[in-house]
Amino acid sequence: MPFKKYLVIVPGIILAFVLYTLSQGFNNIIGIELLGYEKSPISTAMIAILIGMFFGNIFQMRKNFIEGLNFTQNYILKLGIICLGIQLKPFEFLEFGSVAIPLIIVCIISVLVVIKLLIKKLKIPTRMAYLISIGSTVCGTTAIMATAPIIGAKKNEVSYAVANITLFGILSMLIYPYFANYYFDAEPIFVGLFLGTSIHETSQVAAAGLIYDQQFNSPETLNVATVTKLIRNTFLVIMIPLFAFLYNRNNIVKKDYSIFAIFPYFVLGFVAMIILRNIGDQFFLNTYNNLWLETVDTIKSSSKIFLTMAMAAIGLSTNLKDLKSMGYKPFLVGFIGMATVGLVSILSIEFYINFLN
């Protein structure tokens, strides 16, 4: 029965929501009650990730939770990102996108060149290097899973690449918001561009932007980071056929892939929410001012709840023991890939700043 099928995901979703609530409670106790701030200086999203990782690595997750946690990571996360579109004002998407696209292209090319050189030096399997490189440059695990069958990657190579991207993505997600705030003097557009181009996963970018917003009260940074990452995700449509061509020049591998299957459709939902906000501001703001503003605030609040639930689910699903089985070479490639995309992002943004001046 379809109804029973949907019931399976309920326990995991409830668990993610409970961890969100617990994280919010911890945040209020530590930031407001103990430290005495009017608004907690600690990010709820960060607490949710850390609590999730703590419980996920101490306790064995029961099967009846796993499907709901996977659903939360995939679909509730995307719903949260779609809802973020309500925050964007008219033409901001186009404004941010015109700056982000050249930056994304430079970062992708740089990482691909560096990892191509590393393959020869470190002699790691070519397929794993391809997986790590596309995960680092485009959209993390999604890009890896979409590329794996096209180049005939083995299960252990996929697992290593995913673990690699997860590890360095989490590190950058937790560190970069504070580094970027210091380096770019809290300039929201530049911080958002950096977070959107230098962090691997869509969920990690959303978490980093949310951490920054909650820590430094900058919703614009969250908007810029999200727009940049969603534009970066659409490069899957270009990169996967390119990787298939490059790899299959010298290898005979199954080549059945579809542009429609790999396109991140939730990007369209994000754009639709931007359009809804702009139409609402034009037609409802004067006539139904309070109702429309309350609706916008509700969607904004919901987006942060959904994203924090997804962060908790990701934390619960991050098994640190899996990382022990990897050799040091794939980690080294992953670290250099993370460092390269971060450094190129900084240099490109600096060039853009100097160009403006």
C-alpha positions as semicolon CSV with decimal commas, in nm:
position;residue;x (nm);y (nm);z (nm)
1;M;0,000;0,000;0,000
2;P;0,138;0,350;-0,085
3;F;0,025;0,481;0,255
4;K;0,240;0,223;0,437
5;K;0,529;0,313;0,211
6;Y;0,510;0,675;0,324
7;L;0,474;0,573;0,689
8;V;0,822;0,418;0,677
9;I;0,986;0,760;0,651
10;V;0,798;0,912;0,946
11;P;1,025;0,791;1,234
12;G;1,341;0,932;1,071
13;I;1,175;1,267;0,998
14;I;1,051;1,289;1,358
15;L;1,400;1,207;1,487
16;A;1,550;1,485;1,271
17;F;1,288;1,729;1,402
18;V;1,357;1,623;1,763
19;L;1,729;1,691;1,711
20;Y;1,642;2,029;1,559
21;T;1,435;2,110;1,869
22;L;1,712;1,984;2,097
23;S;1,967;2,196;1,910
24;Q;1,747;2,503;1,942
25;G;1,711;2,435;2,314
26;F;2,087;2,393;2,363
27;N;2,144;2,710;2,166
28;N;1,908;2,912;2,387
29;I;2,048;2,769;2,711
30;I;2,412;2,827;2,619
31;G;2,382;3,155;2,430
32;I;2,103;3,332;2,616
33;E;2,076;3,179;2,964
34;L;2,446;3,112;3,034
35;L;2,625;3,377;2,826
36;G;2,355;3,642;2,873
37;Y;2,316;3,747;2,508
38;E;1,982;3,876;2,381
39;K;2,031;3,652;2,075
40;S;2,254;3,346;2,094
41;P;2,588;3,391;1,912
42;I;2,598;3,015;1,846
43;S;2,453;2,861;1,532
44;T;2,167;2,614;1,574
45;A;2,266;2,443;1,249
46;M;2,619;2,379;1,377
47;I;2,486;2,236;1,703
48;A;2,247;2,011;1,507
49;I;2,532;1,871;1,295
50;L;2,757;1,808;1,595
51;I;2,480;1,648;1,804
52;G;2,386;1,432;1,506
53;M;2,746;1,318;1,456
54;F;2,780;1,249;1,830
55;F;2,472;1,027;1,852
56;G;2,523;0,874;1,506
57;N;2,871;0,749;1,592
58;I;2,791;0,627;1,944
59;F;2,466;0,443;1,874
60;Q;2,381;0,202;1,595
61;M;2,103;0,360;1,392
62;R;1,794;0,140;1,369
63;K;1,661;0,050;1,026
64;N;1,323;0,213;1,088
65;F;1,499;0,552;1,117
66;I;1,729;0,523;0,816
67;E;1,473;0,575;0,537
68;G;1,330;0,884;0,705
69;L;1,679;1,028;0,762
70;N;1,765;0,969;0,396
71;F;1,438;1,137;0,297
72;T;1,524;1,434;0,521
73;Q;1,874;1,466;0,374
74;N;1,745;1,455;0,017
75;Y;1,395;1,602;0,001
76;I;1,344;1,812;0,313
77;L;1,685;1,968;0,246
78;K;1,576;2,058;-0,108
79;L;1,245;2,191;0,025
80;G;1,441;2,412;0,265
81;I;1,655;2,545;-0,020
82;I;1,348;2,610;-0,235
83;C;1,191;2,807;0,051
84;L;1,507;3,019;0,075
85;G;1,410;3,171;-0,260
86;I;1,141;3,375;-0,083
87;Q;1,419;3,590;0,069
88;L;1,550;3,718;-0,265
89;K;1,440;4,057;-0,387
90;P;1,374;4,141;-0,754
91;F;1,667;4,076;-0,990
92;E;1,902;3,964;-0,710
93;F;1,926;3,615;-0,863
94;L;2,048;3,761;-1,193
95;E;2,276;4,007;-1,015
96;F;2,447;3,742;-0,802
97;G;2,452;3,492;-1,089
98;S;2,636;3,724;-1,328
99;V;2,919;3,747;-1,075
100;A;2,909;3,383;-0,968
101;I;2,927;3,211;-1,309
102;P;3,279;3,330;-1,411
103;L;3,402;3,252;-1,059
104;I;3,257;2,898;-1,074
105;I;3,415;2,830;-1,414
106;V;3,760;2,940;-1,294
107;C;3,732;2,722;-0,981
108;I;3,621;2,414;-1,179
109;I;3,902;2,442;-1,434
110;S;4,167;2,500;-1,164
111;V;4,068;2,197;-0,955
112;L;4,048;1,970;-1,260
113;V;4,399;2,069;-1,368
114;V;4,546;2,022;-1,018
115;I;4,383;1,681;-0,964
116;K;4,491;1,567;-1,311
117;L;4,851;1,638;-1,207
118;L;4,802;1,462;-0,873
119;I;4,686;1,141;-1,043
120;K;5,030;1,105;-1,202
121;K;5,224;1,197;-0,887
122;L;5,032;0,990;-0,630
123;K;4,928;0,708;-0,864
124;I;4,577;0,672;-0,725
125;P;4,309;0,497;-0,936
126;T;4,193;0,718;-1,223
127;R;3,825;0,652;-1,153
128;M;3,858;0,761;-0,789
129;A;4,042;1,077;-0,895
130;Y;3,760;1,157;-1,139
131;L;3,501;1,107;-0,866
132;I;3,686;1,323;-0,614
133;S;3,745;1,597;-0,870
134;I;3,382;1,623;-0,983
135;G;3,267;1,603;-0,621
136;S;3,501;1,888;-0,528
137;T;3,415;2,112;-0,820
138;V;3,040;2,069;-0,878
139;C;2,808;1,935;-0,611
140;G;2,966;1,672;-0,388
141;T;2,795;1,336;-0,343
142;T;2,527;1,399;-0,608
143;A;2,794;1,454;-0,872
144;I;2,985;1,145;-0,756
145;M;2,678;0,920;-0,768
146;A;2,581;1,052;-1,112
147;T;2,932;1,008;-1,254
148;A;3,013;0,665;-1,107
149;P;2,812;0,446;-1,348
150;I;2,931;0,644;-1,650
151;I;3,300;0,570;-1,581
152;G;3,238;0,222;-1,439
153;A;3,355;0,306;-1,085
154;K;3,363;0,026;-0,828
155;K;3,161;0,041;-0,507
156;N;3,466;0,091;-0,286
157;E;3,587;0,375;-0,509
158;V;3,248;0,545;-0,480
159;S;3,248;0,496;-0,100
160;Y;3,599;0,638;-0,068
161;A;3,514;0,940;-0,282
162;V;3,192;1,009;-0,088
163;A;3,372;0,974;0,249
164;N;3,647;1,204;0,123
165;I;3,405;1,474;0,009
166;T;3,201;1,438;0,329
167;L;3,504;1,481;0,556
168;F;3,649;1,789;0,388
169;G;3,306;1,933;0,320
170;I;3,217;1,917;0,690
171;L;3,551;2,072;0,788
172;S;3,508;2,361;0,544
173;M;3,141;2,401;0,644
174;L;3,238;2,452;1,010
175;I;3,552;2,663;0,954
176;Y;3,487;2,877;0,644
177;P;3,203;3,097;0,779
178;Y;3,434;3,237;1,046
179;F;3,738;3,254;0,819
180;A;3,538;3,431;0,544
181;N;3,393;3,681;0,791
182;Y;3,745;3,776;0,899
183;Y;3,908;3,769;0,556
184;F;3,639;3,960;0,365
185;D;3,566;4,205;0,649
186;A;3,208;4,078;0,687
187;E;3,114;4,189;0,333
188;P;2,806;3,968;0,270
189;I;2,835;3,932;-0,110
190;F;3,201;3,828;-0,104
191;V;3,149;3,592;0,190
192;G;2,851;3,433;0,013
193;L;3,044;3,392;-0,313
194;F;3,329;3,226;-0,125
195;L;3,102;2,985;0,064
196;G;2,907;2,899;-0,252
197;T;3,216;2,819;-0,462
198;S;3,453;2,662;-0,207
199;I;3,232;2,414;-0,018
200;H;3,142;2,082;-0,184
201;E;2,786;1,976;-0,101
202;T;2,466;2,176;-0,144
203;S;2,372;2,080;0,212
204;Q;2,711;2,194;0,341
205;V;2,684;2,530;0,162
206;A;2,333;2,576;0,301
207;A;2,460;2,490;0,649
208;A;2,760;2,726;0,620
209;G;2,535;3,008;0,497
210;L;2,289;2,938;0,778
211;I;2,570;2,931;1,035
212;Y;2,695;3,264;0,903
213;D;2,345;3,414;0,903
214;Q;2,278;3,299;1,260
215;Q;2,623;3,400;1,381
216;F;2,661;3,736;1,208
217;N;2,298;3,825;1,126
218;S;2,347;3,830;0,749
219;P;2,062;3,675;0,545
220;E;2,213;3,828;0,230
221;T;2,518;3,604;0,268
222;L;2,291;3,300;0,288
223;N;2,112;3,417;-0,028
224;V;2,434;3,473;-0,225
225;A;2,585;3,141;-0,112
226;T;2,267;2,953;-0,207
227;V;2,234;3,116;-0,550
228;T;2,603;3,054;-0,624
229;K;2,580;2,688;-0,524
230;L;2,261;2,625;-0,720
231;I;2,417;2,774;-1,033
232;R;2,722;2,557;-0,967
233;N;2,496;2,250;-0,943
234;T;2,360;2,310;-1,293
235;F;2,715;2,260;-1,426
236;L;2,647;1,888;-1,379
237;V;2,474;1,906;-1,716
238;I;2,808;2,004;-1,875
239;M;3,057;1,822;-1,653
240;I;2,915;1,468;-1,662
241;P;2,913;1,438;-2,043
242;L;3,263;1,594;-2,041
243;F;3,390;1,340;-1,785
244;A;3,227;1,058;-1,982
245;F;3,410;1,171;-2,296
246;L;3,748;1,220;-2,125
247;Y;3,740;0,887;-1,944
248;N;3,590;0,681;-2,226
249;R;3,846;0,792;-2,482
250;N;4,074;0,517;-2,355
251;N;3,826;0,297;-2,170
252;I;3,523;0,101;-2,285
253;V;3,249;0,172;-2,032
254;K;2,873;0,178;-2,033
255;K;2,770;0,525;-2,155
256;D;2,399;0,543;-2,083
257;Y;2,330;0,870;-1,906
258;S;2,055;1,125;-1,942
259;I;2,073;1,501;-1,902
260;F;1,718;1,489;-1,765
261;A;1,819;1,237;-1,498
262;I;2,110;1,445;-1,365
263;F;1,958;1,794;-1,379
264;P;1,896;1,935;-1,026
265;Y;1,528;2,021;-1,064
266;F;1,495;2,179;-0,720
267;V;1,683;2,475;-0,870
268;L;1,365;2,545;-1,067
269;G;1,166;2,540;-0,742
270;F;1,408;2,793;-0,595
271;V;1,362;3,020;-0,898
272;A;0,982;2,974;-0,876
273;M;0,989;3,091;-0,514
274;I;1,186;3,402;-0,618
275;I;0,921;3,475;-0,882
276;L;0,644;3,421;-0,624
277;R;0,810;3,670;-0,389
278;N;0,846;3,928;-0,663
279;I;0,484;3,884;-0,781
280;G;0,362;3,903;-0,420
281;D;0,556;4,223;-0,356
282;Q;0,399;4,376;-0,666
283;F;0,036;4,274;-0,614
284;F;-0,017;4,182;-0,247
285;L;0,212;4,413;-0,050
286;N;-0,020;4,713;-0,067
287;T;-0,353;4,528;-0,056
288;Y;-0,275;4,248;0,191
289;N;0,035;4,392;0,354
290;N;0,030;4,211;0,692
291;L;-0,091;3,878;0,553
292;W;0,172;3,875;0,278
293;L;0,457;3,971;0,513
294;E;0,348;3,704;0,761
295;T;0,343;3,448;0,480
296;V;0,695;3,547;0,373
297;D;0,821;3,528;0,734
298;T;0,660;3,185;0,780
299;I;0,829;3,049;0,467
300;K;1,163;3,200;0,578
301;S;1,134;3,039;0,921
302;S;1,028;2,707;0,767
303;S;1,333;2,706;0,540
304;K;1,567;2,731;0,838
305;I;1,381;2,457;1,025
306;F;1,398;2,227;0,721
307;L;1,768;2,300;0,667
308;T;1,854;2,241;1,034
309;M;1,660;1,911;1,030
310;A;1,863;1,810;0,724
311;M;2,186;1,902;0,904
312;A;2,087;1,682;1,198
313;A;2,009;1,394;0,958
314;I;2,344;1,438;0,784
315;G;2,522;1,435;1,120
316;L;2,343;1,115;1,221
317;S;2,439;0,952;0,891
318;T;2,809;1,050;0,902
319;N;2,997;0,741;1,014
320;L;3,352;0,839;1,108
321;K;3,456;0,472;1,125
322;D;3,419;0,441;0,748
323;L;3,702;0,690;0,702
324;K;3,956;0,460;0,870
325;S;3,957;0,217;0,579
326;M;4,082;0,480;0,332
327;G;4,450;0,516;0,256
328;Y;4,619;0,852;0,295
329;K;4,650;0,924;-0,079
330;P;4,278;0,979;-0,151
331;F;4,261;1,202;0,158
332;L;4,559;1,399;0,031
333;V;4,389;1,447;-0,306
334;G;4,068;1,554;-0,131
335;F;4,254;1,800;0,091
336;I;4,443;1,950;-0,202
337;G;4,117;1,971;-0,399
338;M;3,949;2,155;-0,109
339;A;4,248;2,386;-0,065
340;T;4,269;2,457;-0,438
341;V;3,905;2,549;-0,484
342;G;3,922;2,766;-0,169
343;L;4,239;2,946;-0,278
344;V;4,121;2,999;-0,636
345;S;3,790;3,129;-0,503
346;I;3,972;3,383;-0,281
347;L;4,203;3,495;-0,563
348;S;3,911;3,529;-0,807
349;I;3,706;3,733;-0,561
350;E;4,011;3,953;-0,490
351;F;4,046;4,009;-0,865
352;Y;3,678;4,102;-0,883
353;I;3,716;4,345;-0,591
354;N;4,017;4,512;-0,757
355;F;3,825;4,527;-1,086
356;L;3,538;4,709;-0,912
357;N;3,781;4,958;-0,761
